[in-house]
Short mmCIF file of C-alpha atoms in Angstrom, two decimals:
data_model
loop_
_atom_site.label_atom_id
_atom_site.label_comp_id
_atom_site.label_asym_id
_atom_site.label_seq_id
_atom_site.Cartn_x
_atom_site.Cartn_y
_atom_site.Cartn_z
CA MET E 13 78.01 84.60 85.91
CA LYS E 14 81.34 86.86 86.34
CA ALA E 15 82.43 85.54 83.20
CA VAL E 16 79.68 86.20 81.37
CA GLY E 17 79.29 90.14 82.71
CA ARG E 18 83.15 90.73 81.85
CA PHE E 19 82.28 89.12 78.41
CA LEU E 20 79.60 91.54 77.98
CA LYS E 21 81.05 94.70 79.39
CA ASP E 22 84.37 93.99 76.92
CA LEU E 23 81.99 93.83 74.34
CA ARG E 24 79.16 96.65 74.73
CA ARG E 25 83.05 98.77 75.20
CA ASN E 26 84.99 97.21 71.64
CA GLY E 27 81.19 97.16 70.13
CA ALA E 28 82.97 99.56 67.52
CA MET E 29 85.78 98.38 66.51
CA LEU E 30 84.25 94.33 66.35
CA LEU E 31 81.96 96.34 64.17
CA MET E 32 84.52 97.18 61.90
CA VAL E 33 86.11 94.37 61.70
CA LEU E 34 82.70 91.91 61.02
CA PRO E 35 82.92 92.06 57.28
CA GLY E 36 86.79 91.21 57.09
CA THR E 37 86.46 88.13 59.66
CA VAL E 38 82.84 87.19 58.04
CA TRP E 39 84.99 87.13 54.67
CA PHE E 40 87.89 85.29 55.85
CA LEU E 41 84.94 82.27 57.39
CA LEU E 42 83.05 81.89 53.48
CA PHE E 43 86.43 81.88 51.81
CA ALA E 44 89.43 81.03 53.79
CA TYR E 45 88.15 78.92 56.54
CA LEU E 46 84.54 77.05 55.02
CA PRO E 47 86.49 75.99 51.51
CA MET E 48 88.98 74.30 54.08
CA ALA E 49 86.50 71.01 54.56
CA GLY E 50 87.21 70.82 51.03
CA MET E 51 90.66 68.97 52.07
CA ILE E 52 88.97 66.11 52.24
CA ILE E 53 89.24 65.72 47.72
CA ALA E 54 92.75 65.04 48.71
CA PHE E 55 92.18 61.54 49.82
CA LYS E 56 89.18 60.59 47.10
CA GLN E 57 88.83 59.61 43.99
CA TYR E 58 86.41 62.68 42.67
CA ARG E 59 83.86 61.99 40.69
CA VAL E 60 80.91 64.20 39.99
CA SER E 61 77.42 63.46 41.04
CA ARG E 62 74.09 64.34 39.40
CA ASP E 63 72.64 65.17 43.02
CA GLY E 64 75.18 67.94 43.34
CA PHE E 65 78.82 68.95 45.04
CA LEU E 66 78.57 67.77 48.52
CA ALA E 67 77.17 64.66 47.36
CA SER E 68 79.97 64.02 44.60
CA ILE E 69 82.16 64.44 47.63
CA LEU E 70 80.51 61.61 49.80
CA ASN E 71 80.05 59.33 47.35
CA SER E 72 83.13 59.33 45.86
CA LYS E 73 85.82 57.20 46.58
CA TRP E 74 88.54 57.15 49.64
CA VAL E 75 91.89 56.01 48.08
CA GLY E 76 93.91 57.44 50.92
CA PHE E 77 96.91 59.27 49.42
CA ASP E 78 97.41 58.35 46.17
CA ASN E 79 96.77 61.36 44.92
CA PHE E 80 99.64 62.28 46.33
CA LYS E 81 101.99 60.08 44.67
CA PHE E 82 101.25 62.26 41.60
CA LEU E 83 104.06 64.53 42.43
CA PHE E 84 106.55 62.10 43.85
CA SER E 85 106.18 58.47 41.24
CA THR E 86 108.04 60.06 37.99
CA ASN E 87 111.37 61.68 37.26
CA ASP E 88 110.25 65.27 37.03
CA ALA E 89 109.30 65.38 40.77
CA TYR E 90 112.73 66.47 41.75
CA ILE E 91 112.38 68.68 39.10
CA ILE E 92 110.06 70.61 39.89
CA THR E 93 110.55 70.97 43.73
CA ARG E 94 114.22 72.02 42.85
CA ASN E 95 112.77 74.66 40.65
CA THR E 96 109.88 75.65 42.73
CA VAL E 97 111.91 76.29 45.86
CA LEU E 98 115.24 77.97 44.27
CA TYR E 99 113.02 80.01 42.12
CA ASN E 100 111.72 80.99 45.06
CA VAL E 101 114.65 81.13 47.45
CA VAL E 102 116.16 84.25 44.65
CA PHE E 103 112.99 85.78 44.58
CA ILE E 104 112.87 86.72 48.38
CA VAL E 105 116.43 87.64 48.91
CA LEU E 106 116.78 90.14 45.68
CA GLY E 107 112.81 90.75 45.67
CA LEU E 108 113.59 91.91 49.70
CA VAL E 109 117.23 93.78 48.62
CA ILE E 110 115.77 95.24 45.68
CA ALA E 111 112.74 96.28 46.86
CA VAL E 112 113.85 97.83 50.36
CA ALA E 113 116.70 99.15 48.11
CA MET E 114 114.49 101.50 45.94
CA ALA E 115 112.47 102.61 48.83
CA ILE E 116 115.01 104.23 50.39
CA VAL E 117 116.17 105.91 47.13
CA LEU E 118 112.79 107.16 46.88
CA SER E 119 112.51 108.65 49.95
CA GLU E 120 115.57 110.70 49.62
CA ILE E 121 114.71 112.18 46.28
CA ALA E 122 114.11 115.99 46.95
CA ASN E 123 112.22 116.91 44.44
CA LYS E 124 108.48 114.72 45.59
CA ARG E 125 106.19 115.47 42.50
CA LEU E 126 109.85 113.63 41.08
CA ALA E 127 109.40 110.95 43.23
CA LYS E 128 106.09 110.16 42.23
CA VAL E 129 106.92 109.67 38.96
CA TYR E 130 109.12 107.71 39.59
CA GLN E 131 107.20 105.03 41.63
CA THR E 132 104.55 105.13 39.61
CA GLY E 133 106.21 104.06 37.06
CA MET E 134 108.18 101.37 39.61
CA PHE E 135 103.70 100.66 40.75
CA LEU E 136 102.60 100.30 37.05
CA PRO E 137 103.95 96.55 36.03
CA TYR E 138 102.40 95.07 38.56
CA PHE E 139 98.95 95.58 38.10
CA LEU E 140 100.08 94.06 33.75
CA SER E 141 98.95 90.23 34.09
CA TRP E 142 101.17 88.07 32.90
CA VAL E 143 98.67 87.29 29.89
CA ILE E 144 100.41 90.74 28.71
CA VAL E 145 103.29 90.34 30.07
CA GLY E 146 104.40 87.40 28.20
CA TYR E 147 103.65 89.26 24.80
CA PHE E 148 105.88 91.94 26.29
CA VAL E 149 108.76 89.45 25.93
CA PHE E 150 108.15 87.39 23.17
CA SER E 151 108.16 91.20 21.59
CA PHE E 152 111.93 90.73 22.96
CA LEU E 153 112.63 87.01 22.55
CA SER E 154 110.75 86.35 19.36
CA LEU E 155 113.21 84.62 17.06
CA ASP E 156 112.03 86.37 13.89
CA LYS E 157 110.63 89.61 14.75
CA GLY E 158 112.28 90.25 18.22
CA MET E 159 114.05 93.57 19.55
CA LEU E 160 117.21 91.84 21.16
CA ASN E 161 117.64 89.19 17.96
CA GLN E 162 118.03 92.14 16.06
CA ILE E 163 120.22 94.53 17.78
CA LEU E 164 122.51 90.65 17.59
CA ALA E 165 121.50 90.95 14.07
CA SER E 166 123.26 94.70 13.35
CA LEU E 167 125.96 94.19 14.98
CA GLY E 168 126.71 90.27 13.16
CA ILE E 169 125.86 88.10 15.48
CA ASP E 170 123.39 85.17 14.54
CA SER E 171 120.28 85.22 16.10
CA VAL E 172 119.57 82.87 19.59
CA GLN E 173 116.27 80.43 19.67
CA TRP E 174 115.60 82.16 23.22
CA TYR E 175 112.16 79.53 23.31
CA SER E 176 114.26 76.23 22.98
CA ASP E 177 117.57 77.11 23.97
CA PRO E 178 116.89 76.69 28.19
CA THR E 179 120.38 77.95 29.05
CA TYR E 180 118.91 81.84 29.39
CA TRP E 181 115.63 81.30 31.06
CA PRO E 182 116.41 81.17 34.77
CA LEU E 183 118.26 84.42 34.83
CA ILE E 184 114.77 85.76 31.88
CA LEU E 185 112.48 84.65 34.38
CA ILE E 186 114.40 86.33 37.88
CA VAL E 187 114.34 89.58 35.46
CA VAL E 188 110.89 89.59 34.68
CA PHE E 189 109.57 88.96 37.97
CA LEU E 190 111.40 91.70 39.82
CA TRP E 191 110.44 93.73 37.35
CA LYS E 192 106.74 93.16 38.05
CA SER E 193 107.16 92.96 41.87
CA VAL E 194 109.38 95.18 42.94
CA GLY E 195 107.78 98.28 42.37
CA TYR E 196 104.41 96.71 44.91
CA ASN E 197 107.03 96.24 47.85
CA SER E 198 109.09 98.92 47.17
CA VAL E 199 105.23 101.24 47.77
CA ILE E 200 104.70 99.32 51.46
CA TYR E 201 108.82 99.82 52.39
CA LEU E 202 108.28 103.16 51.65
CA ALA E 203 105.21 104.15 53.66
CA ALA E 204 107.06 102.62 56.33
CA ILE E 205 110.18 104.78 55.67
CA MET E 206 107.57 107.62 55.87
CA GLY E 207 106.55 106.70 58.98
CA ILE E 208 109.76 106.78 60.62
CA ASP E 209 110.20 109.78 63.17
CA ARG E 210 112.35 112.64 61.24
CA SER E 211 113.66 113.37 64.74
CA LEU E 212 115.93 110.30 64.97
CA TYR E 213 117.45 112.52 61.32
CA GLU E 214 117.79 115.39 62.29
CA ALA E 215 119.61 114.30 65.84
CA ALA E 216 122.06 111.85 63.57
CA MET E 217 122.89 115.10 61.47
CA ILE E 218 123.63 116.78 64.63
CA ASP E 219 126.16 114.11 65.19
CA GLY E 220 127.51 114.05 62.18
CA ALA E 221 126.24 111.31 60.73
CA ASN E 222 126.15 111.24 56.70
CA LYS E 223 123.54 109.95 54.95
CA TRP E 224 124.48 106.66 54.93
CA GLN E 225 125.26 106.69 58.37
CA GLN E 226 121.50 107.63 58.62
CA ILE E 227 119.83 104.39 56.37
CA ARG E 228 122.14 101.85 57.95
CA HIS E 229 121.18 103.01 62.17
CA ILE E 230 118.22 104.23 61.45
CA THR E 231 115.77 103.37 58.41
CA VAL E 232 117.23 99.71 58.04
CA PRO E 233 116.59 98.75 61.58
CA MET E 234 113.53 100.63 61.64
CA LEU E 235 112.25 98.40 58.58
CA LYS E 236 113.04 95.46 60.51
CA PRO E 237 110.36 94.15 61.36
CA LEU E 238 108.16 94.88 58.11
CA MET E 239 111.27 93.17 56.39
CA THR E 240 110.95 90.32 59.13
CA ILE E 241 107.31 89.66 58.98
CA LEU E 242 106.69 90.15 54.53
CA THR E 243 109.58 87.88 54.87
CA LEU E 244 108.17 84.93 56.48
CA LEU E 245 105.23 85.24 54.67
CA ALA E 246 106.99 84.74 51.51
CA ILE E 247 108.87 81.91 52.70
CA GLY E 248 104.87 80.23 53.99
CA ARG E 249 104.65 79.77 50.00
CA ILE E 250 107.89 79.08 49.31
CA PHE E 251 106.57 76.13 47.51
CA TYR E 252 103.91 77.95 45.43
CA ALA E 253 104.73 79.41 42.21
CA ASP E 254 103.61 81.85 40.23
CA PHE E 255 101.58 80.55 37.23
CA GLY E 256 101.34 82.87 34.82
CA LEU E 257 105.11 83.12 35.10
CA PHE E 258 106.53 79.99 34.62
CA TYR E 259 103.49 79.42 31.82
CA GLN E 260 102.74 82.29 29.45
CA VAL E 261 106.11 84.06 30.16
CA PRO E 262 107.92 80.73 28.42
CA ARG E 263 104.70 80.01 26.61
CA ASP E 264 104.64 76.89 27.47
CA SER E 265 107.75 75.83 24.90
CA GLY E 266 108.30 71.95 26.05
CA THR E 267 112.05 72.44 25.45
CA LEU E 268 112.52 74.75 28.62
CA TYR E 269 110.98 72.74 31.01
CA SER E 270 113.90 72.03 32.79
CA VAL E 271 114.14 75.51 34.01
CA THR E 272 110.72 76.58 33.64
CA ASN E 273 108.26 73.38 35.12
CA VAL E 274 107.28 74.18 38.85
CA ILE E 275 104.69 71.98 41.36
CA ASP E 276 101.53 74.31 39.61
CA THR E 277 102.47 74.36 36.12
CA TYR E 278 103.39 70.02 36.65
CA VAL E 279 100.18 70.06 38.51
CA TYR E 280 97.65 72.28 35.60
CA ARG E 281 99.20 70.18 32.66
CA GLY E 282 98.49 66.66 35.05
CA LEU E 283 95.06 67.66 35.84
CA LYS E 284 94.61 68.55 32.10
CA THR E 285 95.83 64.92 30.75
CA THR E 286 93.76 62.98 33.88
CA GLY E 287 91.01 65.08 34.30
CA GLU E 288 91.78 64.72 38.42
CA ILE E 289 90.41 66.96 40.68
CA GLY E 290 91.51 64.89 43.76
CA MET E 291 95.15 65.15 42.29
CA SER E 292 95.00 68.88 42.06
CA THR E 293 93.72 69.23 45.58
CA ALA E 294 96.74 66.39 46.78
CA ALA E 295 99.48 69.15 45.09
CA GLY E 296 97.56 72.38 47.33
CA LEU E 297 97.38 70.63 50.31
CA TYR E 298 100.82 69.41 50.15
CA GLN E 299 102.00 73.32 49.02
CA SER E 300 99.96 74.70 51.78
CA PHE E 301 100.71 72.08 55.00
CA VAL E 302 105.04 72.18 53.77
CA GLY E 303 104.42 76.08 53.78
CA PHE E 304 102.95 75.71 57.31
CA VAL E 305 105.61 74.08 58.46
CA LEU E 306 107.73 76.52 56.95
CA VAL E 307 106.47 79.92 58.55
CA LEU E 308 106.19 77.46 62.22
CA THR E 309 109.76 76.57 61.78
CA SER E 310 111.53 80.56 60.71
CA ASN E 311 109.24 82.24 62.74
CA TRP E 312 110.19 79.77 65.96
CA ILE E 313 114.40 80.65 64.95
CA VAL E 314 112.97 84.66 64.65
CA ARG E 315 111.99 84.49 68.36
CA LYS E 316 115.41 83.15 69.30
CA PHE E 317 116.80 86.30 68.36
CA ASN E 318 114.75 88.90 68.65
CA LYS E 319 110.66 87.96 69.88
CA GLU E 320 109.63 91.59 68.42
CA ASN E 321 109.90 90.80 65.16
CA ALA E 322 108.70 87.98 64.92
CA LEU E 323 104.61 86.91 63.78
CA PHE E 324 103.90 84.98 67.35
#
């Protein structure tokens, strides 16, 4: 009875706050936790039933781990895993460094109106769909009308068949990804920088610290908790690839599969060919499980060095 009374007392005291988080809680229950029951499809040979979705799940044949074998039964398994992981490692490292650097640069611009113009210009690519970005890249790399090939022709250099030569595409994909995403991440870090107590910088200037010393000993240490959290979340999705980046930008060119094929595009092409929904569900479950393990491992490592910067 005491526990119930204490619970009701806490409920009355925090009722307003609980009411504010109720919509978010309901959203997560409906669209994040409730669909997790569909993981069972990963272990079934899913077939559509006329009696509805639930009947389709229950009546489908149980096949165990057969759906998971699709990811590892071909010679492409190593390629798609390598591409997915290596690209994401580069995206995480360069995305962190460049986003933080750009946020610091924007915070140091004295003319705030000019800073907002730069900030808006960096932020706009984030809202473009990968379809538009794909055509934008094509306008540069087209064999006949591409801007880069026209520049090469004016210099007396032979045109490059960009969509047939995989040599350049790791660099192209990295540049395109950073161009589209860095602006969004830099705004997050810029907001954190704006929240740093300005008296810390004033005290540092009185002690004779220059701008670089202020950034090194005040700005970066104050950003470390946010940098750690965002990096841990990014590590959790290291087995996921941005489908639009690897499918739309290379225009699904078969000659580029060795450097553009990742788990998501591989599963999509397999789903188009076989129509096996269970296979795609198995791939998603595999990605989520590996990401969950990586987040726990990374968080454990962070806790060993600094408990305050860990997620939990």
